[in-house]
mmCIF file of C-alpha atoms in Angstrom:
data_model
loop_
_atom_site.group_PDB
_atom_site.id
_atom_site.type_symbol
_atom_site.label_atom_id
_atom_site.label_comp_id
_atom_site.label_asym_id
_atom_site.label_seq_id
_atom_site.Cartn_x
_atom_site.Cartn_y
_atom_site.Cartn_z
ATOM 1 C CA MET A 1 51.966 59.964 68.931
ATOM 2 C CA ASN A 2 53.591 63.131 70.352
ATOM 3 C CA MET A 3 51.767 65.235 72.809
ATOM 4 C CA VAL A 4 50.546 68.495 71.294
ATOM 5 C CA GLN A 5 53.274 71.528 72.096
ATOM 6 C CA ILE A 6 52.224 74.645 70.761
ATOM 7 C CA PRO A 7 54.479 77.616 72.216
ATOM 8 C CA ILE A 8 52.851 81.130 71.403
ATOM 9 C CA ILE A 9 55.843 83.581 71.965
ATOM 10 C CA PHE A 10 54.923 86.807 70.760
ATOM 11 C CA GLU A 11 58.243 89.015 70.512
ATOM 12 C CA GLU A 12 57.913 92.698 71.402
ATOM 13 C CA SER A 13 61.402 94.556 70.820
ATOM 14 C CA LYS A 14 59.934 97.515 72.789
ATOM 15 C CA SER A 15 59.314 95.710 76.000
ATOM 16 C CA GLY A 16 62.068 94.910 78.486
ATOM 17 C CA LEU A 17 60.417 91.434 78.989
ATOM 18 C CA GLN A 18 61.217 91.024 75.199
ATOM 19 C CA SER A 19 58.184 88.354 74.614
ATOM 20 C CA PHE A 20 54.843 87.468 75.900
ATOM 21 C CA ASN A 21 54.610 83.524 76.134
ATOM 22 C CA CYS A 22 51.824 81.476 76.273
ATOM 23 C CA PHE A 23 51.614 77.553 75.944
ATOM 24 C CA VAL A 24 49.170 74.815 74.404
ATOM 25 C CA THR A 25 49.267 71.434 75.162
ATOM 26 C CA GLU A 26 47.518 68.579 76.395
ATOM 27 C CA ASN A 27 46.633 67.199 79.828
ATOM 28 C CA ASN A 28 44.449 63.997 80.138
ATOM 29 C CA GLY A 29 43.314 64.047 76.532
ATOM 30 C CA GLN A 30 42.323 67.438 76.913
ATOM 31 C CA LEU A 31 43.903 70.538 75.194
ATOM 32 C CA ILE A 32 44.707 73.446 77.369
ATOM 33 C CA LEU A 33 46.209 76.942 77.212
ATOM 34 C CA ILE A 34 48.788 77.677 80.004
ATOM 35 C CA ASP A 35 48.424 81.131 80.299
ATOM 36 C CA GLY A 36 46.970 84.092 78.180
ATOM 37 C CA GLY A 37 49.133 86.788 77.215
ATOM 38 C CA ILE A 38 48.129 90.473 76.373
ATOM 39 C CA PRO A 39 45.458 92.273 75.987
ATOM 40 C CA HIS A 40 45.733 93.156 72.497
ATOM 41 C CA ASP A 41 44.571 92.530 68.794
ATOM 42 C CA ALA A 42 47.706 91.516 67.352
ATOM 43 C CA PHE A 43 48.429 89.052 70.449
ATOM 44 C CA PHE A 44 45.264 87.483 69.623
ATOM 45 C CA GLN A 45 45.521 87.278 65.953
ATOM 46 C CA TYR A 46 49.218 86.137 66.473
ATOM 47 C CA ALA A 47 47.806 83.148 68.914
ATOM 48 C CA GLU A 48 45.380 82.279 66.618
ATOM 49 C CA GLN A 49 47.422 82.167 63.591
ATOM 50 C CA MET A 50 49.672 79.893 65.530
ATOM 51 C CA LEU A 51 46.807 77.312 66.176
ATOM 52 C CA MET A 52 45.756 77.410 62.951
ATOM 53 C CA GLN A 53 48.815 76.389 61.366
ATOM 54 C CA ARG A 54 48.781 73.401 63.678
ATOM 55 C CA GLY A 55 45.091 72.681 62.510
ATOM 56 C CA TYR A 56 43.582 74.372 65.675
ATOM 57 C CA ASP A 57 41.184 76.964 66.987
ATOM 58 C CA PHE A 58 40.481 78.221 70.090
ATOM 59 C CA SER A 59 37.229 76.729 69.958
ATOM 60 C CA ASP A 60 39.093 73.606 70.630
ATOM 61 C CA LEU A 61 40.382 74.532 74.162
ATOM 62 C CA ASP A 62 38.894 72.528 77.096
ATOM 63 C CA ALA A 63 40.591 74.435 80.123
ATOM 64 C CA ILE A 64 42.893 77.295 80.626
ATOM 65 C CA TYR A 65 45.131 76.970 83.073
ATOM 66 C CA LEU A 66 46.985 80.343 84.631
ATOM 67 C CA THR A 67 50.466 80.783 86.516
ATOM 68 C CA HIS A 68 49.270 83.953 87.860
ATOM 69 C CA HIS A 69 46.700 86.971 87.648
ATOM 70 C CA HIS A 70 48.744 89.693 86.061
ATOM 71 C CA GLU A 71 47.454 91.269 82.984
ATOM 72 C CA ASP A 72 49.923 90.147 80.663
ATOM 73 C CA HIS A 73 49.021 86.680 81.641
ATOM 74 C CA VAL A 74 45.225 86.865 81.013
ATOM 75 C CA GLY A 75 44.901 89.109 78.057
ATOM 76 C CA LEU A 76 43.101 86.281 75.754
ATOM 77 C CA LEU A 77 40.572 85.170 78.735
ATOM 78 C CA PRO A 78 37.782 87.779 77.471
ATOM 79 C CA LEU A 79 38.070 86.530 73.802
ATOM 80 C CA ILE A 80 37.992 83.105 74.376
ATOM 81 C CA LEU A 81 35.680 82.710 77.114
ATOM 82 C CA ALA A 82 33.359 84.786 74.874
ATOM 83 C CA LYS A 83 33.649 82.206 72.058
ATOM 84 C CA LYS A 84 33.454 78.952 74.739
ATOM 85 C CA GLN A 85 32.914 78.609 78.274
ATOM 86 C CA LEU A 86 35.827 76.929 79.838
ATOM 87 C CA PRO A 87 37.302 75.985 83.333
ATOM 88 C CA VAL A 88 39.802 78.316 84.462
ATOM 89 C CA TYR A 89 42.207 76.598 87.015
ATOM 90 C CA VAL A 90 43.623 79.361 89.253
ATOM 91 C CA HIS A 91 45.363 79.632 92.910
ATOM 92 C CA GLU A 92 42.581 81.184 95.116
ATOM 93 C CA GLU A 93 44.265 84.388 95.766
ATOM 94 C CA ALA A 94 43.755 85.073 91.888
ATOM 95 C CA ILE A 95 40.187 85.046 91.907
ATOM 96 C CA PRO A 96 39.165 88.264 93.789
ATOM 97 C CA ARG A 97 41.849 90.177 91.301
ATOM 98 C CA LEU A 98 40.528 88.681 88.220
ATOM 99 C CA LEU A 99 36.899 89.491 89.356
ATOM 100 C CA PHE A 100 38.211 93.325 90.412
ATOM 101 C CA ASP A 101 36.122 92.173 93.612
ATOM 102 C CA THR A 102 35.375 95.981 94.894
ATOM 103 C CA ASN A 103 35.849 94.875 98.944
ATOM 104 C CA PHE A 104 39.226 93.642 97.952
ATOM 105 C CA LEU A 105 40.356 96.634 95.497
ATOM 106 C CA SER A 106 39.339 98.893 98.844
ATOM 107 C CA MET A 107 41.153 97.116 101.247
ATOM 108 C CA ARG A 108 44.362 96.875 99.105
ATOM 109 C CA ILE A 109 44.386 100.460 98.653
ATOM 110 C CA ALA A 110 43.784 100.953 102.251
ATOM 111 C CA PHE A 111 46.992 98.683 102.512
ATOM 112 C CA TYR A 112 49.156 100.447 100.134
ATOM 113 C CA GLU A 113 48.149 103.812 101.977
ATOM 114 C CA GLN A 114 49.680 102.459 105.113
ATOM 115 C CA PHE A 115 52.353 100.719 103.720
ATOM 116 C CA TYR A 116 53.580 103.787 101.657
ATOM 117 C CA THR A 117 53.285 106.336 104.641
ATOM 118 C CA ARG A 118 55.354 103.820 106.832
ATOM 119 C CA MET A 119 58.003 103.461 104.106
ATOM 120 C CA ASP A 120 57.738 107.753 104.382
ATOM 121 C CA CYS A 121 56.862 108.001 100.172
ATOM 122 C CA LEU A 122 53.296 108.633 100.425
ATOM 123 C CA ALA A 123 53.583 111.578 98.242
ATOM 124 C CA ASP A 124 55.551 110.139 95.549
ATOM 125 C CA ALA A 125 52.833 107.077 95.935
ATOM 126 C CA ARG A 126 49.915 109.586 94.916
ATOM 127 C CA PRO A 127 49.828 108.735 91.034
ATOM 128 C CA ARG A 128 49.694 104.861 91.876
ATOM 129 C CA LEU A 129 46.989 105.195 94.272
ATOM 130 C CA GLU A 130 44.759 107.456 92.206
ATOM 131 C CA LYS A 131 45.161 104.742 89.471
ATOM 132 C CA GLN A 132 44.029 102.088 91.781
ATOM 133 C CA ARG A 133 40.978 104.276 92.811
ATOM 134 C CA ALA A 134 40.264 104.796 89.088
ATOM 135 C CA THR A 135 40.508 100.763 88.790
ATOM 136 C CA LEU A 136 37.953 100.507 91.952
ATOM 137 C CA GLN A 137 35.855 102.703 89.871
ATOM 138 C CA LYS A 138 35.796 100.894 86.701
ATOM 139 C CA ALA A 139 35.912 97.530 88.272
ATOM 140 C CA SER A 140 32.769 96.095 86.489
ATOM 141 C CA GLU A 141 34.200 96.874 83.196
ATOM 142 C CA LYS A 142 37.347 95.055 84.137
ATOM 143 C CA ARG A 143 36.155 92.125 85.551
ATOM 144 C CA ILE A 144 36.721 89.012 83.782
ATOM 145 C CA GLU A 145 33.829 86.275 84.744
ATOM 146 C CA ALA A 146 34.512 82.663 84.175
ATOM 147 C CA ASP A 147 34.381 79.466 85.456
ATOM 148 C CA TYR A 148 36.911 79.389 88.245
ATOM 149 C CA ARG A 149 38.424 76.203 89.606
ATOM 150 C CA VAL A 150 40.806 76.806 92.737
ATOM 151 C CA ILE A 151 43.867 74.626 92.799
ATOM 152 C CA ALA A 152 46.931 74.881 95.336
ATOM 153 C CA ALA A 153 50.374 73.717 95.709
ATOM 154 C CA GLY A 154 50.561 69.940 96.449
ATOM 155 C CA ASP A 155 47.325 69.398 94.304
ATOM 156 C CA LYS A 156 47.153 66.855 91.233
ATOM 157 C CA LEU A 157 45.858 67.956 88.059
ATOM 158 C CA GLY A 158 46.447 65.634 85.170
ATOM 159 C CA ARG A 159 49.845 64.960 84.289
ATOM 160 C CA PHE A 160 50.709 68.193 86.505
ATOM 161 C CA ASP A 161 51.909 68.573 90.363
ATOM 162 C CA ILE A 162 50.963 71.908 91.288
ATOM 163 C CA ILE A 163 54.056 74.019 92.646
ATOM 164 C CA GLY A 164 53.903 76.834 94.898
ATOM 165 C CA LEU A 165 55.838 79.676 93.626
ATOM 166 C CA PRO A 166 54.780 82.821 95.154
ATOM 167 C CA GLY A 167 56.852 85.817 95.170
ATOM 168 C CA HIS A 168 56.276 87.709 91.966
ATOM 169 C CA SER A 169 52.676 87.398 93.076
ATOM 170 C CA THR A 170 50.862 85.590 96.161
ATOM 171 C CA ASP A 171 49.053 83.221 93.629
ATOM 172 C CA SER A 172 51.910 82.148 91.694
ATOM 173 C CA ILE A 173 52.123 78.474 90.767
ATOM 174 C CA GLY A 174 53.961 76.103 88.428
ATOM 175 C CA TYR A 175 52.508 73.309 86.781
ATOM 176 C CA TYR A 176 55.179 70.458 86.666
ATOM 177 C CA ASP A 177 55.149 67.101 84.718
ATOM 178 C CA ALA A 178 57.603 64.865 86.850
ATOM 179 C CA GLN A 179 57.516 62.012 83.857
ATOM 180 C CA THR A 180 59.007 64.841 81.384
ATOM 181 C CA GLN A 181 60.264 66.883 84.039
ATOM 182 C CA GLU A 182 59.101 70.330 82.468
ATOM 183 C CA LEU A 183 57.600 73.159 84.479
ATOM 184 C CA TYR A 184 55.423 75.749 83.093
ATOM 185 C CA ALA A 185 56.424 78.512 85.722
ATOM 186 C CA GLY A 186 54.917 81.882 84.605
ATOM 187 C CA ASP A 187 57.349 84.673 85.714
ATOM 188 C CA THR A 188 58.982 83.047 89.234
ATOM 189 C CA ILE A 189 62.547 82.822 86.800
ATOM 190 C CA LEU A 190 63.185 84.506 83.475
ATOM 191 C CA LYS A 191 66.303 83.535 81.531
ATOM 192 C CA ASN A 192 67.593 87.073 80.490
ATOM 193 C CA THR A 193 66.297 89.504 83.222
ATOM 194 C CA SER A 194 65.609 89.496 86.939
ATOM 195 C CA THR A 195 61.996 89.122 88.220
ATOM 196 C CA ASN A 196 60.401 91.736 90.500
ATOM 197 C CA ALA A 197 59.371 90.255 93.920
ATOM 198 C CA ILE A 198 55.991 92.454 94.243
ATOM 199 C CA ILE A 199 54.663 93.633 97.597
ATOM 200 C CA ASP A 200 50.933 92.849 97.862
ATOM 201 C CA PRO A 201 48.747 91.570 100.241
ATOM 202 C CA LEU A 202 46.580 88.849 100.509
ATOM 203 C CA VAL A 203 43.299 88.536 100.525
ATOM 204 C CA THR A 204 42.934 88.714 103.945
ATOM 205 C CA GLY A 205 44.874 92.101 103.903
ATOM 206 C CA GLU A 206 47.800 90.391 105.676
ATOM 207 C CA TYR A 207 51.530 91.604 104.256
ATOM 208 C CA MET A 208 53.445 88.974 102.652
ATOM 209 C CA PRO A 209 57.384 89.096 102.396
ATOM 210 C CA ALA A 210 57.611 89.200 98.785
ATOM 211 C CA ASN A 211 61.848 88.878 98.633
ATOM 212 C CA LEU A 212 61.462 86.120 101.188
ATOM 213 C CA LEU A 213 59.044 84.062 98.828
ATOM 214 C CA GLN A 214 60.924 84.846 95.936
ATOM 215 C CA ARG A 215 64.170 83.268 97.428
ATOM 216 C CA GLN A 216 62.256 80.220 98.363
ATOM 217 C CA SER A 217 61.035 79.546 95.186
ATOM 218 C CA LEU A 218 63.811 80.010 93.252
ATOM 219 C CA GLU A 219 65.476 77.575 95.914
ATOM 220 C CA THR A 220 62.588 75.257 95.093
ATOM 221 C CA ILE A 221 63.280 75.500 91.432
ATOM 222 C CA LYS A 222 67.040 75.193 91.850
ATOM 223 C CA ASP A 223 66.775 71.574 93.441
ATOM 224 C CA MET A 224 63.854 70.157 91.216
ATOM 225 C CA PRO A 225 64.905 68.035 88.800
ATOM 226 C CA ILE A 226 63.794 70.040 85.785
ATOM 227 C CA ARG A 227 64.802 68.750 81.960
ATOM 228 C CA HIS A 228 63.224 72.305 80.371
ATOM 229 C CA LEU A 229 61.046 75.403 81.882
ATOM 230 C CA TYR A 230 58.774 77.191 79.783
ATOM 231 C CA ALA A 231 58.549 81.107 80.832
ATOM 232 C CA GLY A 232 56.158 83.690 80.471
ATOM 233 C CA HIS A 233 58.545 85.962 79.123
ATOM 234 C CA GLN A 234 62.001 85.447 76.960
ATOM 235 C CA PRO A 235 63.280 81.932 75.744
ATOM 236 C CA SER A 236 62.705 78.848 77.717
ATOM 237 C CA PHE A 237 65.652 77.446 79.127
ATOM 238 C CA SER A 238 67.263 73.844 80.039
ATOM 239 C CA ASN A 239 69.752 74.939 82.265
ATOM 240 C CA VAL A 240 67.525 75.722 84.986
ATOM 241 C CA SER A 241 69.527 75.038 88.167
ATOM 242 C CA GLU A 242 72.198 77.218 86.841
ATOM 243 C CA ILE A 243 70.299 80.027 86.036
ATOM 244 C CA ALA A 244 68.176 79.726 89.253
ATOM 245 C CA THR A 245 71.648 80.174 91.199
ATOM 246 C CA GLN A 246 72.352 82.892 89.606
ATOM 247 C CA LYS A 247 69.416 84.767 90.200
ATOM 248 C CA ILE A 248 69.710 83.954 94.035
ATOM 249 C CA SER A 249 73.130 85.493 93.767
ATOM 250 C CA ARG A 250 71.955 88.444 92.142
ATOM 251 C CA LEU A 251 69.454 88.892 94.820
ATOM 252 C CA ASN A 252 72.357 88.215 97.448
ATOM 253 C CA ASP A 253 74.739 91.069 96.008
ATOM 254 C CA LYS A 254 71.891 93.533 95.982
ATOM 255 C CA ALA A 255 70.952 92.626 99.752
ATOM 256 C CA GLN A 256 75.065 93.285 100.559
ATOM 257 C CA HIS A 257 74.797 96.610 98.724
ATOM 258 C CA LEU A 258 71.705 97.541 100.491
ATOM 259 C CA LEU A 259 73.442 96.691 103.619
ATOM 260 C CA THR A 260 76.261 99.056 102.763
ATOM 261 C CA LEU A 261 74.154 101.960 102.092
ATOM 262 C CA LEU A 262 72.527 101.493 105.872
ATOM 263 C CA GLU A 263 75.787 102.443 107.829
ATOM 264 C CA GLN A 264 73.364 105.308 108.307
ATOM 265 C CA PRO A 265 69.730 105.474 109.407
ATOM 266 C CA MET A 266 67.407 105.593 106.519
ATOM 267 C CA THR A 267 63.595 105.364 105.794
ATOM 268 C CA GLY A 268 62.367 102.904 102.899
ATOM 269 C CA ARG A 269 62.317 106.050 100.561
ATOM 270 C CA GLN A 270 65.787 107.097 101.632
ATOM 271 C CA ALA A 271 67.151 103.969 100.845
ATOM 272 C CA THR A 272 65.283 103.080 97.753
ATOM 273 C CA GLN A 273 66.384 106.541 96.398
ATOM 274 C CA ALA A 274 69.975 105.746 97.359
ATOM 275 C CA PHE A 275 70.193 102.153 96.016
ATOM 276 C CA TYR A 276 68.500 103.102 92.899
ATOM 277 C CA ASN A 277 68.765 106.906 92.217
ATOM 278 C CA ARG A 278 66.779 108.232 89.467
ATOM 279 C CA LEU A 279 64.920 104.949 88.417
ATOM 280 C CA TYR A 280 63.024 105.769 91.638
ATOM 281 C CA GLU A 281 60.931 108.316 89.867
ATOM 282 C CA ARG A 282 60.780 106.322 86.278
ATOM 283 C CA GLN A 283 59.846 102.643 88.172
ATOM 284 C CA PHE A 284 58.807 104.063 91.834
ATOM 285 C CA SER A 285 56.384 101.142 92.921
ATOM 286 C CA LEU A 286 58.657 98.421 91.497
ATOM 287 C CA VAL A 287 61.752 99.288 92.902
ATOM 288 C CA LEU A 288 60.178 100.238 96.196
ATOM 289 C CA SER A 289 58.804 96.829 96.357
ATOM 290 C CA GLU A 290 62.175 95.451 95.814
ATOM 291 C CA ILE A 291 64.079 97.565 98.498
ATOM 292 C CA ALA A 292 61.138 96.712 100.752
ATOM 293 C CA GLY A 293 61.470 93.232 100.294
ATOM 294 C CA GLN A 294 65.516 93.270 100.572
ATOM 295 C CA LEU A 295 64.915 95.018 103.858
ATOM 296 C CA ASP A 296 62.465 92.216 105.103
ATOM 297 C CA TYR A 297 65.336 89.678 103.904
ATOM 298 C CA LEU A 298 68.262 91.696 105.911
ATOM 299 C CA GLN A 299 66.190 91.817 109.014
ATOM 300 C CA GLN A 300 65.424 88.210 108.945
ATOM 301 C CA GLN A 301 69.054 87.814 108.741
ATOM 302 C CA GLN A 302 69.332 90.151 111.636
ATOM 303 C CA LYS A 303 72.037 92.162 109.739
ATOM 304 C CA ILE A 304 69.533 95.309 110.341
ATOM 305 C CA THR A 305 67.122 96.975 112.805
ATOM 306 C CA ALA A 306 63.641 98.413 111.809
ATOM 307 C CA THR A 307 62.643 101.220 114.398
ATOM 308 C CA PHE A 308 59.296 102.572 114.137
ATOM 309 C CA GLU A 309 59.166 106.066 115.174
ATOM 310 C CA ASN A 310 56.494 108.999 114.244
ATOM 311 C CA GLY A 311 54.590 106.891 111.722
ATOM 312 C CA LEU A 312 58.059 105.819 109.682
ATOM 313 C CA TYR A 313 60.005 102.838 109.613
ATOM 314 C CA VAL A 314 63.837 103.723 109.783
ATOM 315 C CA PHE A 315 66.050 101.016 109.164
ATOM 316 C CA GLU A 316 70.122 101.055 109.968
ATOM 317 C CA ARG A 317 72.318 98.354 110.173
ATOM 318 C CA ASN A 318 73.774 96.121 113.188
ATOM 319 C CA GLY A 319 76.816 96.656 114.524
#
């Protein structure tokens, strides 16, 4: 008897992500949903239709597994959990984010204020900080209550090994079936576009070098025996090692280009603007996060030096 496998691929031509994906499959006799898509009625109706075509309904689900907490991966949760209470399996870092814990959100705002100040872009960051403060004010409305079950890298969950894949988020994990050699990897790696390595503090407030972690996660995926990878966006794919190698090479190319720009001392803002020009204004937080991560990487490689002067970091190429 074939295992249930229902891909829910909601195509969106206006989005650079191209599609929003989640998957219904089985684990130890239970029907599970891996990730929950976007919070939009059209997505919910489409997902419901995909299930109905196979003779299922959301009420048939036994559990939800999340690869990470981002909004475009948890959209169905409030609707599903209103119909039926289910256990939701997540990394521990996801829980305060899904619960919109006010202590965590306050700490996160303070973290970013310091981070943006030291990167010389606090003025440019004010719209984003205001948005975070608005989220804090509406935390009780955004909160997703659930029976959260914590899982971590190295755990076993039925047929799945839990693989730690941080970088895109602090809580990113993958679900790997060693027998079928299939990996549900969320947004760790996408077939057609790069994945953002997003600077975000741990629950403890600790800074995490997202670019370094993303590189490690890509190396992990590159070296694993994977027959097929199910991604959070865009088509799933089978030539996993080849694509992971391409993504690592692309990161290295960007690091090399940034290194050439640092012949002269630059702040984080100056380096980001020099690298991305007008995109700095349109996608401020994402491109700054990427360059900050690349600066971490170049420091680790001892190719640049960071000097803390007058409350700002100044970066310069060695030699």
